[in-house]
């Protein structure tokens, strides 16, 4: 699947370009599909995500690679992000009815 095909499966509220920084903030009021390129080891903060909703994050390593991303919540077994320079991962997040976050990675090193 291409990035455009995946985005086509999401509600048509667009894809938000997130700003890289030590803490990356993803404001769901701006959209449930987002992208960011990591320029260092980062922490992701999610705001305004309603319970029982999902989101997709396109996460790209910069030209150096080996960047890390810390997220809050439970992760599927073996969950990690690619560390290869310029690699892109597609990450999915679900927020349950109690406000807990669940992270999944449907694609590794997505081109």
Short mmCIF file of C-alpha atoms in Angstrom, two decimals:
data_model
loop_
_atom_site.label_atom_id
_atom_site.label_comp_id
_atom_site.label_asym_id
_atom_site.label_seq_id
_atom_site.Cartn_x
_atom_site.Cartn_y
_atom_site.Cartn_z
CA UNK A 1 0.00 0.00 0.00
CA UNK A 2 1.18 3.49 -0.72
CA UNK A 3 1.10 6.34 1.77
CA UNK A 4 -1.70 7.93 -0.29
CA UNK A 5 -3.75 4.71 -0.14
CA UNK A 6 -3.37 4.51 3.64
CA UNK A 7 -4.36 8.16 4.01
CA UNK A 8 -7.37 7.46 1.80
CA UNK A 9 -8.63 5.05 4.46
CA UNK A 10 -8.67 7.80 7.08
CA UNK A 11 -11.34 10.42 7.59
CA UNK A 12 -10.71 13.28 5.21
CA UNK A 13 -9.40 15.76 7.76
CA UNK A 14 -5.94 15.84 6.22
CA UNK A 15 -2.48 14.99 7.41
CA UNK A 16 -0.79 17.23 9.95
CA UNK A 17 2.94 17.95 9.69
CA UNK A 18 4.23 17.86 13.25
CA UNK A 19 7.11 20.02 14.46
CA UNK A 20 10.26 18.17 15.50
CA UNK A 21 11.64 19.02 18.93
CA UNK A 22 12.60 17.29 22.18
CA UNK A 23 8.86 16.80 22.78
CA UNK A 24 6.71 16.41 19.66
CA UNK A 25 3.08 17.37 20.25
CA UNK A 26 0.34 15.75 18.17
CA UNK A 27 -2.89 17.74 18.59
CA UNK A 28 -5.75 15.54 17.39
CA UNK A 29 -7.97 18.56 16.89
CA UNK A 30 -5.71 19.22 13.87
CA UNK A 31 -6.19 15.71 12.45
CA UNK A 32 -5.77 12.02 13.17
CA UNK A 33 -3.07 11.47 10.53
CA UNK A 34 0.31 13.09 11.06
CA UNK A 35 3.93 12.97 9.97
CA UNK A 36 7.25 14.03 11.45
CA UNK A 37 10.96 13.56 10.78
CA UNK A 38 13.00 12.83 13.90
CA UNK A 39 16.06 15.04 14.30
CA UNK A 40 17.07 13.49 17.64
CA UNK A 41 15.77 11.24 20.39
CA UNK A 42 12.22 12.43 21.07
CA UNK A 43 9.12 12.07 23.23
CA UNK A 44 5.63 12.14 21.69
CA UNK A 45 2.82 13.94 23.49
CA UNK A 46 -0.76 13.47 22.23
CA UNK A 47 -3.42 16.06 23.04
CA UNK A 48 -7.16 16.29 22.33
CA UNK A 49 -7.48 12.64 21.27
CA UNK A 50 -11.00 11.43 22.04
CA UNK A 51 -11.52 8.05 23.68
CA UNK A 52 -12.34 5.23 21.24
CA UNK A 53 -10.45 6.85 18.38
CA UNK A 54 -7.49 5.94 16.18
CA UNK A 55 -4.65 7.74 14.48
CA UNK A 56 -1.80 7.09 12.07
CA UNK A 57 1.69 8.57 12.37
CA UNK A 58 4.23 8.53 9.53
CA UNK A 59 7.56 8.65 11.39
CA UNK A 60 10.76 9.26 9.41
CA UNK A 61 14.35 9.05 10.58
CA UNK A 62 16.56 11.95 9.52
CA UNK A 63 19.70 11.38 7.41
CA UNK A 64 21.63 10.38 10.56
CA UNK A 65 19.17 7.70 11.75
CA UNK A 66 19.26 5.76 15.04
CA UNK A 67 16.75 8.17 16.61
CA UNK A 68 14.34 6.98 19.30
CA UNK A 69 10.73 7.89 20.10
CA UNK A 70 9.19 7.52 23.56
CA UNK A 71 5.42 7.08 23.65
CA UNK A 72 2.93 6.62 26.49
CA UNK A 73 0.85 3.47 26.58
CA UNK A 74 1.01 -0.20 25.74
CA UNK A 75 2.89 -1.42 22.69
CA UNK A 76 2.40 -4.62 20.72
CA UNK A 77 5.06 -7.30 21.26
CA UNK A 78 8.25 -6.44 19.40
CA UNK A 79 7.20 -2.82 18.88
CA UNK A 80 10.09 -0.61 17.90
CA UNK A 81 10.84 1.94 15.24
CA UNK A 82 13.29 1.58 12.38
CA UNK A 83 16.69 3.15 12.99
CA UNK A 84 17.99 3.20 9.41
CA UNK A 85 18.71 6.71 8.10
CA UNK A 86 15.72 8.12 6.16
CA UNK A 87 13.52 5.08 6.98
CA UNK A 88 9.80 5.74 7.47
CA UNK A 89 7.54 3.73 9.76
CA UNK A 90 3.76 3.81 9.84
CA UNK A 91 2.54 3.74 13.43
CA UNK A 92 -1.06 3.31 14.53
CA UNK A 93 -2.46 4.38 17.88
CA UNK A 94 -5.80 3.58 19.51
CA UNK A 95 -7.14 5.34 22.60
CA UNK A 96 -9.56 3.11 24.48
CA UNK A 97 -12.65 4.03 26.51
CA UNK A 98 -10.58 4.44 29.69
CA UNK A 99 -8.09 6.82 28.06
CA UNK A 100 -5.32 4.24 27.62
CA UNK A 101 -3.14 4.32 24.52
CA UNK A 102 -2.37 1.20 22.46
CA UNK A 103 0.42 1.33 19.83
CA UNK A 104 0.72 -0.91 16.76
CA UNK A 105 3.10 -0.92 13.84
CA UNK A 106 1.45 -2.22 10.68
CA UNK A 107 4.47 -1.42 8.50
CA UNK A 108 8.25 -1.40 8.86
CA UNK A 109 10.47 0.88 6.80
CA UNK A 110 7.59 2.01 4.61
CA UNK A 111 8.67 3.51 1.27
#
